[in-house]
Structures are given as structure tokens and as C-alpha cells.
XYZ file of C-alpha atoms in Angstrom:
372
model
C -3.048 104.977 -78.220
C -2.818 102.069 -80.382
C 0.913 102.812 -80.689
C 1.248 102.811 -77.113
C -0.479 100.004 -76.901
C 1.202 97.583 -79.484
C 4.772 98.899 -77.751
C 3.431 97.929 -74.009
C 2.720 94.433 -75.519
C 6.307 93.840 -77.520
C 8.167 94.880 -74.469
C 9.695 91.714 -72.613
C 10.543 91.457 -69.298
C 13.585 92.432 -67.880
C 15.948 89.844 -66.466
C 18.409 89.950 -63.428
C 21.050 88.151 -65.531
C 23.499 88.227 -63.109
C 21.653 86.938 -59.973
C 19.955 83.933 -61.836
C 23.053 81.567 -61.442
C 23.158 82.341 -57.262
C 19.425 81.968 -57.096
C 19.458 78.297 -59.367
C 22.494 77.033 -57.110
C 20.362 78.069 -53.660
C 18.013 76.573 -55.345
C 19.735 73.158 -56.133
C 21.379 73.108 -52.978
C 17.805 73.336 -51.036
C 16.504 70.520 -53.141
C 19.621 68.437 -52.458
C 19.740 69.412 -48.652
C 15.860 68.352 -48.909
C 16.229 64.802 -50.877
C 19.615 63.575 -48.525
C 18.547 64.666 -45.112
C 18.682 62.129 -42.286
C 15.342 60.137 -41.712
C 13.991 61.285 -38.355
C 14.794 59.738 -35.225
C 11.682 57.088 -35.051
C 12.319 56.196 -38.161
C 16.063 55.167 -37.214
C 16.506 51.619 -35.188
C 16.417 51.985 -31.420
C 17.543 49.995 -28.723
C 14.961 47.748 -26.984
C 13.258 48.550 -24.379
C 13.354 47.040 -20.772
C 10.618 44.621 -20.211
C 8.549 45.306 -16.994
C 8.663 42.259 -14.609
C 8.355 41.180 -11.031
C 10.815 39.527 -9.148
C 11.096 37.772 -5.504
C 13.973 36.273 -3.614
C 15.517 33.288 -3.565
C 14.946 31.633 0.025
C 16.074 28.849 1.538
C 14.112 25.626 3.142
C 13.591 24.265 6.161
C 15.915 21.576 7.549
C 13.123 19.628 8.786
C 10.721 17.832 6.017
C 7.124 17.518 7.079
C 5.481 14.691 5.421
C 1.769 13.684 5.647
C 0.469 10.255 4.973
C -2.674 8.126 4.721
C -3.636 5.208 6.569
C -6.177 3.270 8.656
C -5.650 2.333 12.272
C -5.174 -1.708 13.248
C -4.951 -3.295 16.238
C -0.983 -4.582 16.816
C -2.205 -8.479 17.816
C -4.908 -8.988 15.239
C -5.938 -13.334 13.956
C -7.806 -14.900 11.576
C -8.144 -18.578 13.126
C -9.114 -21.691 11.405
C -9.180 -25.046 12.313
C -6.358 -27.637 11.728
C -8.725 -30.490 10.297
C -11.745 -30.674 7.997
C -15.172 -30.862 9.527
C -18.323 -29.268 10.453
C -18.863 -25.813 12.159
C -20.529 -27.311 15.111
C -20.895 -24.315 18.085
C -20.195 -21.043 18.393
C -19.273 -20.135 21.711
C -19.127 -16.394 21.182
C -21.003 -13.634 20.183
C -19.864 -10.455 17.767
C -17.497 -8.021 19.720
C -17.791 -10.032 22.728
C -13.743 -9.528 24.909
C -12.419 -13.033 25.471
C -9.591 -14.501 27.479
C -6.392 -16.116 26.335
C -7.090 -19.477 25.892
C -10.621 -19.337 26.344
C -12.578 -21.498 23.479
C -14.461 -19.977 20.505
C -16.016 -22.864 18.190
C -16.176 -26.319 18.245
C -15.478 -28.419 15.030
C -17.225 -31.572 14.656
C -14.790 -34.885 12.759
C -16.119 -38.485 13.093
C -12.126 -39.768 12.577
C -11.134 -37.622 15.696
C -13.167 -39.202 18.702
C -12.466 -42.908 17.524
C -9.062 -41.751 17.045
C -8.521 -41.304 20.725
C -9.996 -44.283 21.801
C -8.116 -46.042 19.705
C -5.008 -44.990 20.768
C -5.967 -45.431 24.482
C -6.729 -49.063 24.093
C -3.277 -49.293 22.625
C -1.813 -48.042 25.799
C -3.758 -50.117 27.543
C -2.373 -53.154 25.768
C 1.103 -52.013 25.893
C 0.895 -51.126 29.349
C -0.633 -55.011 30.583
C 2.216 -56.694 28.232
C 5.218 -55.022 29.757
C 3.617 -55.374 33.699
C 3.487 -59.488 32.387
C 6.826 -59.084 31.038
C 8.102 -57.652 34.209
C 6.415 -60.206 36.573
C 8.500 -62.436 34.204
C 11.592 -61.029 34.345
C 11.567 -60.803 38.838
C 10.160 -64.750 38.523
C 13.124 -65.608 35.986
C 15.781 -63.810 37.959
C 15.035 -65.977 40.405
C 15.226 -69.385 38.717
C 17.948 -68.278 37.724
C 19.766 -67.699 41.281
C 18.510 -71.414 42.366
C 20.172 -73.143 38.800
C 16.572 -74.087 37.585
C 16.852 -72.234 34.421
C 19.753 -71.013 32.244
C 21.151 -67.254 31.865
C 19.965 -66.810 28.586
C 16.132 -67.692 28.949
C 16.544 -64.834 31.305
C 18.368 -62.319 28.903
C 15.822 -62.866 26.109
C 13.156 -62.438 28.787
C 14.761 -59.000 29.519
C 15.037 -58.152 25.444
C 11.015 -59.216 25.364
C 10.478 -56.845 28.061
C 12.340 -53.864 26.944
C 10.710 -54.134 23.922
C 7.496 -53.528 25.388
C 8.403 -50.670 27.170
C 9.327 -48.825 24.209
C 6.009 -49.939 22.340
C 4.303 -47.976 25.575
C 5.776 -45.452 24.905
C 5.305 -44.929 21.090
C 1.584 -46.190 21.866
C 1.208 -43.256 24.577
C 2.996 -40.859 22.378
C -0.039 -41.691 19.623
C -2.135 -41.386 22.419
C -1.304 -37.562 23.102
C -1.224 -36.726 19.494
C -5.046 -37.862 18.820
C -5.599 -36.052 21.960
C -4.076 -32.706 20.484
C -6.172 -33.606 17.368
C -9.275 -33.960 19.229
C -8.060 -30.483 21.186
C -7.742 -28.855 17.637
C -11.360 -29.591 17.237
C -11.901 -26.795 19.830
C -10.816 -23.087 18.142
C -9.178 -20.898 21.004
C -8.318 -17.649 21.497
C -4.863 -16.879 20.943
C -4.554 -13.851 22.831
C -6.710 -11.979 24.807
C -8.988 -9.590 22.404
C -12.253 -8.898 20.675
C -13.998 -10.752 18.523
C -14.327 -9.098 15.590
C -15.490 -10.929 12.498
C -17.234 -14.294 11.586
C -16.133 -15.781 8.575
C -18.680 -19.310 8.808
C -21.784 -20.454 10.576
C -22.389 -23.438 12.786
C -23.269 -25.936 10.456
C -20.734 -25.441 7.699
C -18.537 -27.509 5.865
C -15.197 -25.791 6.920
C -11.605 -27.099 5.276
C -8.377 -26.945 7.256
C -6.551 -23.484 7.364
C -10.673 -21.550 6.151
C -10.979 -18.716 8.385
C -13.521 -19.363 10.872
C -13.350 -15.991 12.584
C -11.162 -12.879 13.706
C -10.318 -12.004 16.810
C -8.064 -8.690 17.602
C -6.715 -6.529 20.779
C -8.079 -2.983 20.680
C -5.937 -2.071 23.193
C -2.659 -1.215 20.993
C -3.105 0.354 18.040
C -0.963 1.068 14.855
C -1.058 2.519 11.493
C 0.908 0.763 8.351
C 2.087 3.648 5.743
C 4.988 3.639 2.692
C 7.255 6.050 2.311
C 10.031 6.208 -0.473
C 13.014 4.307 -0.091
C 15.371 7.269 0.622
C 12.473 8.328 3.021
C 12.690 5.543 5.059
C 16.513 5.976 4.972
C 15.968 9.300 7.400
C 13.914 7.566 9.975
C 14.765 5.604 12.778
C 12.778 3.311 15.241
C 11.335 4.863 18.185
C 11.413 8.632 15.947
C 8.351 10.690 16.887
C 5.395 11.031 14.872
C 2.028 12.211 14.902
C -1.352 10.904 13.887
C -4.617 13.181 12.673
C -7.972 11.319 13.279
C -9.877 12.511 10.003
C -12.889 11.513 11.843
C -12.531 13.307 14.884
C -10.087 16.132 13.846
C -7.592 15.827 16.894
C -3.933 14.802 16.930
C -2.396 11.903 18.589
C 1.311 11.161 19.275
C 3.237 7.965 18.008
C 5.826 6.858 17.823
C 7.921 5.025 14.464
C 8.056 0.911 15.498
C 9.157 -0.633 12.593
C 10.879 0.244 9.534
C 10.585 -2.617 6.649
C 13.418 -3.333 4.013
C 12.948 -1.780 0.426
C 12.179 -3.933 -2.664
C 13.054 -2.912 -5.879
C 10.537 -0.387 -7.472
C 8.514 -0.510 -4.162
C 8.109 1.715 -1.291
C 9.328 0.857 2.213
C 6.611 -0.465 4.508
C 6.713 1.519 7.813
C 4.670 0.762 11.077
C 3.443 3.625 13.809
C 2.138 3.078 16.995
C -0.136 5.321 18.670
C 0.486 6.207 22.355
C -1.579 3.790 24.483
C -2.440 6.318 26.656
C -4.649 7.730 23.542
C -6.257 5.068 22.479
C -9.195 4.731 24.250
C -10.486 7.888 22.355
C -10.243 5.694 18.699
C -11.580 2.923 17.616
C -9.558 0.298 14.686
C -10.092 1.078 10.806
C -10.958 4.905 11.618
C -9.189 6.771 8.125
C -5.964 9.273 9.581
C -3.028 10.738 8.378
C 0.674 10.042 9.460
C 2.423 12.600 9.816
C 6.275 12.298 10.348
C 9.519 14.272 10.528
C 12.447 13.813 8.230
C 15.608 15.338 8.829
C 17.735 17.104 6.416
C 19.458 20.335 4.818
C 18.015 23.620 3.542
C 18.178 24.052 -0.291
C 17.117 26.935 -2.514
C 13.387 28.038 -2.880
C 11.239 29.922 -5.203
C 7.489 30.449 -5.970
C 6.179 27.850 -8.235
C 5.389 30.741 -10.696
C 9.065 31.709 -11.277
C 9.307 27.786 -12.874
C 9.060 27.332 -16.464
C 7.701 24.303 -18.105
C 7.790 22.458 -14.385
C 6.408 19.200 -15.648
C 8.855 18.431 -18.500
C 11.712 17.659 -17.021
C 13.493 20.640 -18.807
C 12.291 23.439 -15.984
C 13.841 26.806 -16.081
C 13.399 29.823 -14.624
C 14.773 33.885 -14.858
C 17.356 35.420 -12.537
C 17.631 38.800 -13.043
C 21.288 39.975 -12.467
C 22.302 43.187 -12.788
C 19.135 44.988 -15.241
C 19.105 41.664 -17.336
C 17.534 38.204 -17.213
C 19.641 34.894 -17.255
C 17.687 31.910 -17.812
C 18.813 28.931 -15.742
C 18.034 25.590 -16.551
C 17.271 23.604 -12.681
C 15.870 20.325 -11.505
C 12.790 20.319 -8.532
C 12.272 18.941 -5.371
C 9.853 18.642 -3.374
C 6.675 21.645 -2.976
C 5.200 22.776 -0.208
C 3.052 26.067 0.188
C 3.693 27.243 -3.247
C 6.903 26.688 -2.947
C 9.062 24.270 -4.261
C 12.958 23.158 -4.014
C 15.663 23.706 -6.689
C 18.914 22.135 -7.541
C 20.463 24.223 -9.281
C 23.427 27.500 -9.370
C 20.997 29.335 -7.224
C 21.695 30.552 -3.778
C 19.257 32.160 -0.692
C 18.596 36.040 -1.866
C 19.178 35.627 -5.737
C 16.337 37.356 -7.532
C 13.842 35.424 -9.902
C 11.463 36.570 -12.609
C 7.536 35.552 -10.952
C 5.588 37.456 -13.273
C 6.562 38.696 -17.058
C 8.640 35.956 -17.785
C 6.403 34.754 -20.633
C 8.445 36.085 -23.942
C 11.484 36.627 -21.745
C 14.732 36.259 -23.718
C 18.538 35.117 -22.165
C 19.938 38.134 -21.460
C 17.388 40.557 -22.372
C 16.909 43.847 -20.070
C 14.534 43.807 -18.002
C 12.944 46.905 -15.529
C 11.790 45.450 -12.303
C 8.531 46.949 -11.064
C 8.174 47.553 -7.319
């Protein structure tokens, strides 16, 4: 047994010698095949992949620009009246709101130098008158002293030059006369034009200078609204254009019509004037707050939703069109907005497609998948 054992022990193992070297090579090759495979395919760069967006269509404008103004109605004939002299506030004929005539007096103004200035220049007259009668009387007698050789031609002639010289004082004293009479008219403050009184500027009793506004008088009949509009706004309008006018107030809509157009200053809008129909104005009543609304002719120009602009209030606005399955950014210039949408100059044209939502990390020319 222990013989058998001890040889059991010292045997070694026996050895395929000759399918070692095809089993190490197999071998090698696996390991080699193992260590310079390709990386899998995520591992490996990929192309991109579309962004998601939404788009919407390029549309054009309408021809026609609506505008919409602010304003306050005013009646068309509308005063402020003063008196011509210094003096004192002495009676006020009318009462707040009260309708006068043309003509009709307002206010008296009370001047000590007026009155004595008209009686003055009566006596004048009155003297200038009773010298030239004398100095005709003279003239008839004369004439004929002259016709019976009692008295020589030229006491006669200078008689004449006397009394033609005293004609023409009458007349400068009667033309003095009707001055201090117009003076002493001014005193009395008249209506210019048939109206309403509508404001009192001084009291009966006040110290008023010449040219302080005493009072306001205006015609409710005809009303009109004042409004500016830009320069090449006013260029587009024409006198007698229609227009319309919203009573904040009252909510209703009147017609008007464009009556007067001012001239542009530099750097300032153009003043423009709007009367309302006079058939409507008995429904409104001067300084009530409306808007102006008003017409402007023109051309149609490319549209898109504010959202498809980019940076809008830098003056460097852009926006997406998606061409094709990519985006091209497109650098434009605004006009004007209305209802969420707004003009562009620019290479766009009605039905081009523009990026309104997804744009944010857009890139020029990236692809782009547009979602329904």
C-alpha cells in the first residue's frame, strides 16, 4: 500500500503537448478581440436631435390702419374777454351758463379818465364847429366886398385859408371825439358771438388790468376735439376724411369728420382738429374725455405673433423661420402692433413659417421637428 501510495503521489500529470499552442493562440486572440472591440453605439457621437417647436404663418396686414386717440371735446368759437383799459369790475350783467346774444353786454368797467374824456372831446367839436360857421359867415360877407371894390382879393383869400383851416380842425376834433367814445364803449365787455357763458375769471369790484380775463364765453353748439398724431401720420390724412369719436362717458360712437390738419415742427407731433357731426351734439356736453379714432390708408406688410420676436425692445429683434426641417434666424425691424400682432420689415413674405414657441436655445440652422 505504501508503495502504491508514494507512486500515485510522484506521478505528474499528463500534458496535451501538442494542443497547448492552438489553445494559447485562441486564447490570445479572444483577449485581443476583447481589449480592441468597437465601443458600443451610445458610447459613439450621434447626430443631434431635432428640437420640438411650434410654428405659425406669416400673414399679411390690413391696408387700412386703425388708430385710436385721446382727447377732450371743445366748443369750435370759444373767448376769454378782457377789457381794453385798466379799471374796476363794476357790474356783472350775467349769470353762470346763462346763453347770450351777439353783441349783447356782459360787464361794465368803471375808469374816471374815460367819461371826462368824452366830454372833453365834445366841447372840442363844439368849438371847432362855431369857429368854422364864423369863418364861413366871413367868407359869403367878404366875397361880397369884394364884388363891390370895398376890399381887396387877398383879404378874401386869407379869409378862405382861415376857414379851411377850421374845417380840418373839426374834423380831427370829431375824429377824437369818436375815439373817446369807442374808449368809453370798451368800458362795456360784449359778447363776441352768440354762446354760453361759461367761466368768471373776476368779481365786480376788482382791480382788473387791460388784456386780464374777465370771463369766458363759448358756443356749445359745434363741437371739436384737438389730437396729435405723428408727422408721417398726418401725412395720410386729408381734410374733410372721416373719423369717429367714442364718448368714454357715455360709451356710444359719434361721426366726425377731419377739419384741420396743422404743419409739423421739428421733434413735435402734428396738431389735428375733428369736428363732431352737429347733428350729434346735443347728446354731449364740452370737456367730456373721448377717443379719436381715425383711418389711415396704406399697404399690407408681413405679420407674426409677438411671441415669434426675439429681444423686441432692443432694436436688434429677430425671429426663427423654419425652412425646410431647419431654423434660419432673421434679423427684422417692427412696426406697428395690434392684437398680438405686430408688423415686420424684413425678407419675410405672407405664409413663411416662424418659430412661436421653442425658440429659446434655438441655433441658425439647427433642425428642428415641428409639433402639430
Amino acid at each position: 500500500m505504501p508503495g502504491s501510495f508514494l507512486h500515485a503521489a510522484s506521478r505528474t500529470p499528463r500534458i496535451d503537448r501538442s494542443a497547448s499552442p492552438v489553445r494559447v493562440l485562441i486564447a490570445a486572440a479572444a483577449l485581443l478581440s476583447a481589449g480592441c472591440a468597437p465601443e458600443p453605439a451610445e458610447q459613439s457621437e450621434a447626430s443631434p436631435a431635432p428640437r420640438p417647436v411650434q410654428v405659425a404663418e406669416v400673414r399679411a396686414s390690413e391696408a387700412v390702419e386703425r388708430i385710436r386717440l385721446p382727447g377732450a371735446l371743445r366748443s369750435r368759437d370759444r373767448a376769454d374777454l378782457a377789457f381794453l383799459h385798466d379799471g374796476t369790475l363794476q357790474d356783472r350783467l350775467v349769470g353762470l351758463g346763462q346763453r347770450v346774444a351777439q353783441g349783447q353786454a356782459l360787464a361794465t368797467l368803471y375808469n374816471p379818465a374815460l367819461q371826462p374824456g368824452v366830454a372833453a372831446a365834445e366841447a372840442d367839436v363844439r368849438e371847432a364847429r362855431t369857429r368854422l360857421e364864423q369863418l364861413e359867415t366871413d367868407t359869403r360877407r367878404q366875397r361880397t366886398l369884394v364884388e363891390r371894390n370895398l376890399i381887396s382879393e387877398d383879404d378874401l383869400e386869407q379869409t378862405r385859408t382861415r376857414r379851411d383851416a377850421a374845417r380840418a380842425a373839426l374834423e380831427q376834433a370829431q375824429a377824437r371825439l369818436e375815439q373817446a367814445r369807442a374808449q368809453l364803449d370798451d368800458a362795456a365787455l360784449r359778447a363776441p358771438f352768440a354762446g354760453v357763458v361759461t367761466r368768471f375769471a373776476a368779481e365786480p369790484g376788482d382791480f382788473v388790468r387791460a388784456g386780464q380775463v374777465v370771463m369766458s364765453v363759448a358756443d356749445p353748439d359745434e363741437l371739436e376735439v384737438e389730437v396729435f398724431v405723428r408727422p408721417a401720420s398726418a401725412a395720410r390724412l386729408a381734410e374733410s376724411d372721416p373719423a369717429g369719436v367714442v364718448v368714454q362717458d357715455q360709451g356710444i360712437r359719434l361721426d366726425a369728420t377731419v377739419r384741420e390738419i396743422g404743419r409739423a415742427e421739428p421733434g413735435r407731433p402734428v396738431p389735428l382738429v375733428v369736428a363732431l357731426d352737429p347733428a350729434d351734439v346735443s347728446s354731449v356736453s364740452p370737456g367730456a374725455p373721448v377717443h379719436v379714432l381715425l383711418e389711415l390708408a396704406g399697404e399690407a406688410r408681413p405679420t407674426v405673433p409677438l411671441g415669434a420676436v426675439i429681444d423686441p425692445g432692443t432694436g436688434y429683434a429677430r425671429l426663427f423661420r423654419v425652412d425646410g426641417d431647419r431654423a434660419e434666424e432673421v434679423s427684422v425691424q417692427l412696426g406697428r402692433l395690434a392684437s398680438g400682432w405686430v408688423e415686420i420689415h424684413g425678407p419675410l413674405a405672407p405664409g413663411d413659417r416662424v418659430v412661436v414657441a421653442g425658440q429659446a436655445h434655438l441655433l441658425d440652422g439647427e433642425p428642428v421637428r415641428v409639433l402639430p
